[in-house]
Amino acid sequence: MPEEIGKHKKAGSGWNLDYTQKVKGGPTALGFNQSFFIAGSLDMAPYVYLRNDKAVTVPTHVKALNLAGAGASDFEASECLKDFARESVAYINE
């Protein structure tokens, strides 16, 4: 039986990653000053934002569009365009 995470069971993929560590070979490792992105597409786990090659929030929930998996409590696929726009405007203003 899957291990319980809060009120959610560990279902799907993405639970075997250490989200407290930086992603190897991410944008900042390749010369970018800053980054804000998702590691794949919106239909596959993990459902988390990464800022400067590190997860913004450690996943504690199961999220799914097509494939269930690890997801951050503050990640909603329907909000991604708004979140990317907000981050872009903040970067430009900086």
PDB file of C-alpha atoms in Angstrom:
ATOM      1  CA  MET A   1       0.000   0.000   0.000  1.00  0.00           C
ATOM      2  CA  PRO A   2       1.351   3.482  -0.879  1.00  0.00           C
ATOM      3  CA  GLU A   3       2.724   5.645   1.901  1.00  0.00           C
ATOM      4  CA  GLU A   4       0.372   8.398   3.079  1.00  0.00           C
ATOM      5  CA  ILE A   5       1.362  12.019   2.424  1.00  0.00           C
ATOM      6  CA  GLY A   6      -0.912  14.280   4.414  1.00  0.00           C
ATOM      7  CA  LYS A   7      -4.368  13.265   3.237  1.00  0.00           C
ATOM      8  CA  HIS A   8      -3.055  12.038  -0.109  1.00  0.00           C
ATOM      9  CA  LYS A   9      -1.525   8.710  -1.087  1.00  0.00           C
ATOM     10  CA  LYS A  10       1.760   8.599  -2.994  1.00  0.00           C
ATOM     11  CA  ALA A  11       0.385   7.657  -6.404  1.00  0.00           C
ATOM     12  CA  GLY A  12       2.110   7.882  -9.755  1.00  0.00           C
ATOM     13  CA  SER A  13       5.663   8.988 -10.459  1.00  0.00           C
ATOM     14  CA  GLY A  14       8.028  11.618  -9.144  1.00  0.00           C
ATOM     15  CA  TRP A  15       8.167  10.570  -5.491  1.00  0.00           C
ATOM     16  CA  ASN A  16      11.703   9.171  -5.684  1.00  0.00           C
ATOM     17  CA  LEU A  17      13.358  12.563  -6.311  1.00  0.00           C
ATOM     18  CA  ASP A  18      15.031  14.797  -3.741  1.00  0.00           C
ATOM     19  CA  TYR A  19      13.276  18.120  -4.286  1.00  0.00           C
ATOM     20  CA  THR A  20      15.525  19.903  -1.808  1.00  0.00           C
ATOM     21  CA  GLN A  21      18.490  19.552  -4.193  1.00  0.00           C
ATOM     22  CA  LYS A  22      19.232  21.490  -7.377  1.00  0.00           C
ATOM     23  CA  VAL A  23      18.519  19.896 -10.745  1.00  0.00           C
ATOM     24  CA  LYS A  24      21.733  18.870 -12.472  1.00  0.00           C
ATOM     25  CA  GLY A  25      22.277  20.486 -15.852  1.00  0.00           C
ATOM     26  CA  GLY A  26      19.460  23.011 -15.407  1.00  0.00           C
ATOM     27  CA  PRO A  27      19.342  26.477 -16.981  1.00  0.00           C
ATOM     28  CA  THR A  28      21.509  28.263 -14.396  1.00  0.00           C
ATOM     29  CA  ALA A  29      24.119  25.511 -14.664  1.00  0.00           C
ATOM     30  CA  LEU A  30      24.137  26.212 -18.409  1.00  0.00           C
ATOM     31  CA  GLY A  31      24.788  29.938 -18.058  1.00  0.00           C
ATOM     32  CA  PHE A  32      21.389  31.555 -17.517  1.00  0.00           C
ATOM     33  CA  ASN A  33      21.218  34.108 -14.699  1.00  0.00           C
ATOM     34  CA  GLN A  34      17.727  33.085 -13.584  1.00  0.00           C
ATOM     35  CA  SER A  35      15.086  30.544 -14.465  1.00  0.00           C
ATOM     36  CA  PHE A  36      11.478  29.700 -13.680  1.00  0.00           C
ATOM     37  CA  PHE A  37      10.091  26.617 -15.382  1.00  0.00           C
ATOM     38  CA  ILE A  38       8.499  23.195 -15.137  1.00  0.00           C
ATOM     39  CA  ALA A  39      10.595  20.100 -15.706  1.00  0.00           C
ATOM     40  CA  GLY A  40       8.376  18.504 -18.344  1.00  0.00           C
ATOM     41  CA  SER A  41       4.935  19.098 -19.730  1.00  0.00           C
ATOM     42  CA  LEU A  42       1.651  19.771 -18.004  1.00  0.00           C
ATOM     43  CA  ASP A  43       0.474  16.197 -18.437  1.00  0.00           C
ATOM     44  CA  MET A  44       3.282  14.456 -16.565  1.00  0.00           C
ATOM     45  CA  ALA A  45       4.734  14.575 -13.054  1.00  0.00           C
ATOM     46  CA  PRO A  46       6.359  16.174 -11.233  1.00  0.00           C
ATOM     47  CA  TYR A  47       3.899  19.040 -11.028  1.00  0.00           C
ATOM     48  CA  VAL A  48       6.197  21.646  -9.500  1.00  0.00           C
ATOM     49  CA  TYR A  49       7.803  24.916 -10.497  1.00  0.00           C
ATOM     50  CA  LEU A  50      11.564  25.165 -10.467  1.00  0.00           C
ATOM     51  CA  ARG A  51      13.304  28.461  -9.789  1.00  0.00           C
ATOM     52  CA  ASN A  52      17.016  28.641 -10.489  1.00  0.00           C
ATOM     53  CA  ASP A  53      17.218  24.851 -10.852  1.00  0.00           C
ATOM     54  CA  LYS A  54      15.492  24.063  -7.539  1.00  0.00           C
ATOM     55  CA  ALA A  55      11.898  23.166  -6.694  1.00  0.00           C
ATOM     56  CA  VAL A  56       9.936  26.140  -5.378  1.00  0.00           C
ATOM     57  CA  THR A  57       7.782  23.824  -3.236  1.00  0.00           C
ATOM     58  CA  VAL A  58       8.422  20.191  -2.290  1.00  0.00           C
ATOM     59  CA  PRO A  59       5.577  17.980  -3.567  1.00  0.00           C
ATOM     60  CA  THR A  60       3.151  16.671  -0.948  1.00  0.00           C
ATOM     61  CA  HIS A  61       0.074  16.053  -3.093  1.00  0.00           C
ATOM     62  CA  VAL A  62      -0.921  13.800  -5.942  1.00  0.00           C
ATOM     63  CA  LYS A  63      -1.789  15.867  -9.020  1.00  0.00           C
ATOM     64  CA  ALA A  64      -2.882  14.667 -12.441  1.00  0.00           C
ATOM     65  CA  LEU A  65      -3.943  15.831 -15.855  1.00  0.00           C
ATOM     66  CA  ASN A  66      -3.131  12.625 -17.748  1.00  0.00           C
ATOM     67  CA  LEU A  67      -0.610  10.923 -15.499  1.00  0.00           C
ATOM     68  CA  ALA A  68      -0.846  11.062 -11.705  1.00  0.00           C
ATOM     69  CA  GLY A  69       2.244  11.929  -9.741  1.00  0.00           C
ATOM     70  CA  ALA A  70       4.037  14.149  -7.273  1.00  0.00           C
ATOM     71  CA  GLY A  71       2.720  17.676  -7.130  1.00  0.00           C
ATOM     72  CA  ALA A  72       3.254  20.801  -5.089  1.00  0.00           C
ATOM     73  CA  SER A  73       0.246  22.051  -3.156  1.00  0.00           C
ATOM     74  CA  ASP A  74       0.551  25.455  -4.875  1.00  0.00           C
ATOM     75  CA  PHE A  75       0.837  24.100  -8.444  1.00  0.00           C
ATOM     76  CA  GLU A  76      -2.259  24.285 -10.631  1.00  0.00           C
ATOM     77  CA  ALA A  77      -1.842  23.576 -14.331  1.00  0.00           C
ATOM     78  CA  SER A  78      -4.677  25.980 -15.168  1.00  0.00           C
ATOM     79  CA  GLU A  79      -2.645  28.821 -13.588  1.00  0.00           C
ATOM     80  CA  CYS A  80       0.677  28.180 -15.367  1.00  0.00           C
ATOM     81  CA  LEU A  81       0.296  30.856 -18.036  1.00  0.00           C
ATOM     82  CA  LYS A  82      -0.603  33.448 -15.396  1.00  0.00           C
ATOM     83  CA  ASP A  83       2.321  32.314 -13.218  1.00  0.00           C
ATOM     84  CA  PHE A  84       4.786  32.469 -16.122  1.00  0.00           C
ATOM     85  CA  ALA A  85       3.470  35.925 -17.101  1.00  0.00           C
ATOM     86  CA  ARG A  86       3.806  37.186 -13.501  1.00  0.00           C
ATOM     87  CA  GLU A  87       7.370  35.883 -13.258  1.00  0.00           C
ATOM     88  CA  SER A  88       8.270  37.360 -16.665  1.00  0.00           C
ATOM     89  CA  VAL A  89       6.939  40.802 -15.746  1.00  0.00           C
ATOM     90  CA  ALA A  90       8.810  40.684 -12.425  1.00  0.00           C
ATOM     91  CA  TYR A  91      12.034  39.788 -14.256  1.00  0.00           C
ATOM     92  CA  ILE A  92      11.582  42.603 -16.783  1.00  0.00           C
ATOM     93  CA  ASN A  93      10.828  45.115 -14.025  1.00  0.00           C
ATOM     94  CA  GLU A  94      13.923  44.014 -12.141  1.00  0.00           C
TER      95      GLU A  94
END
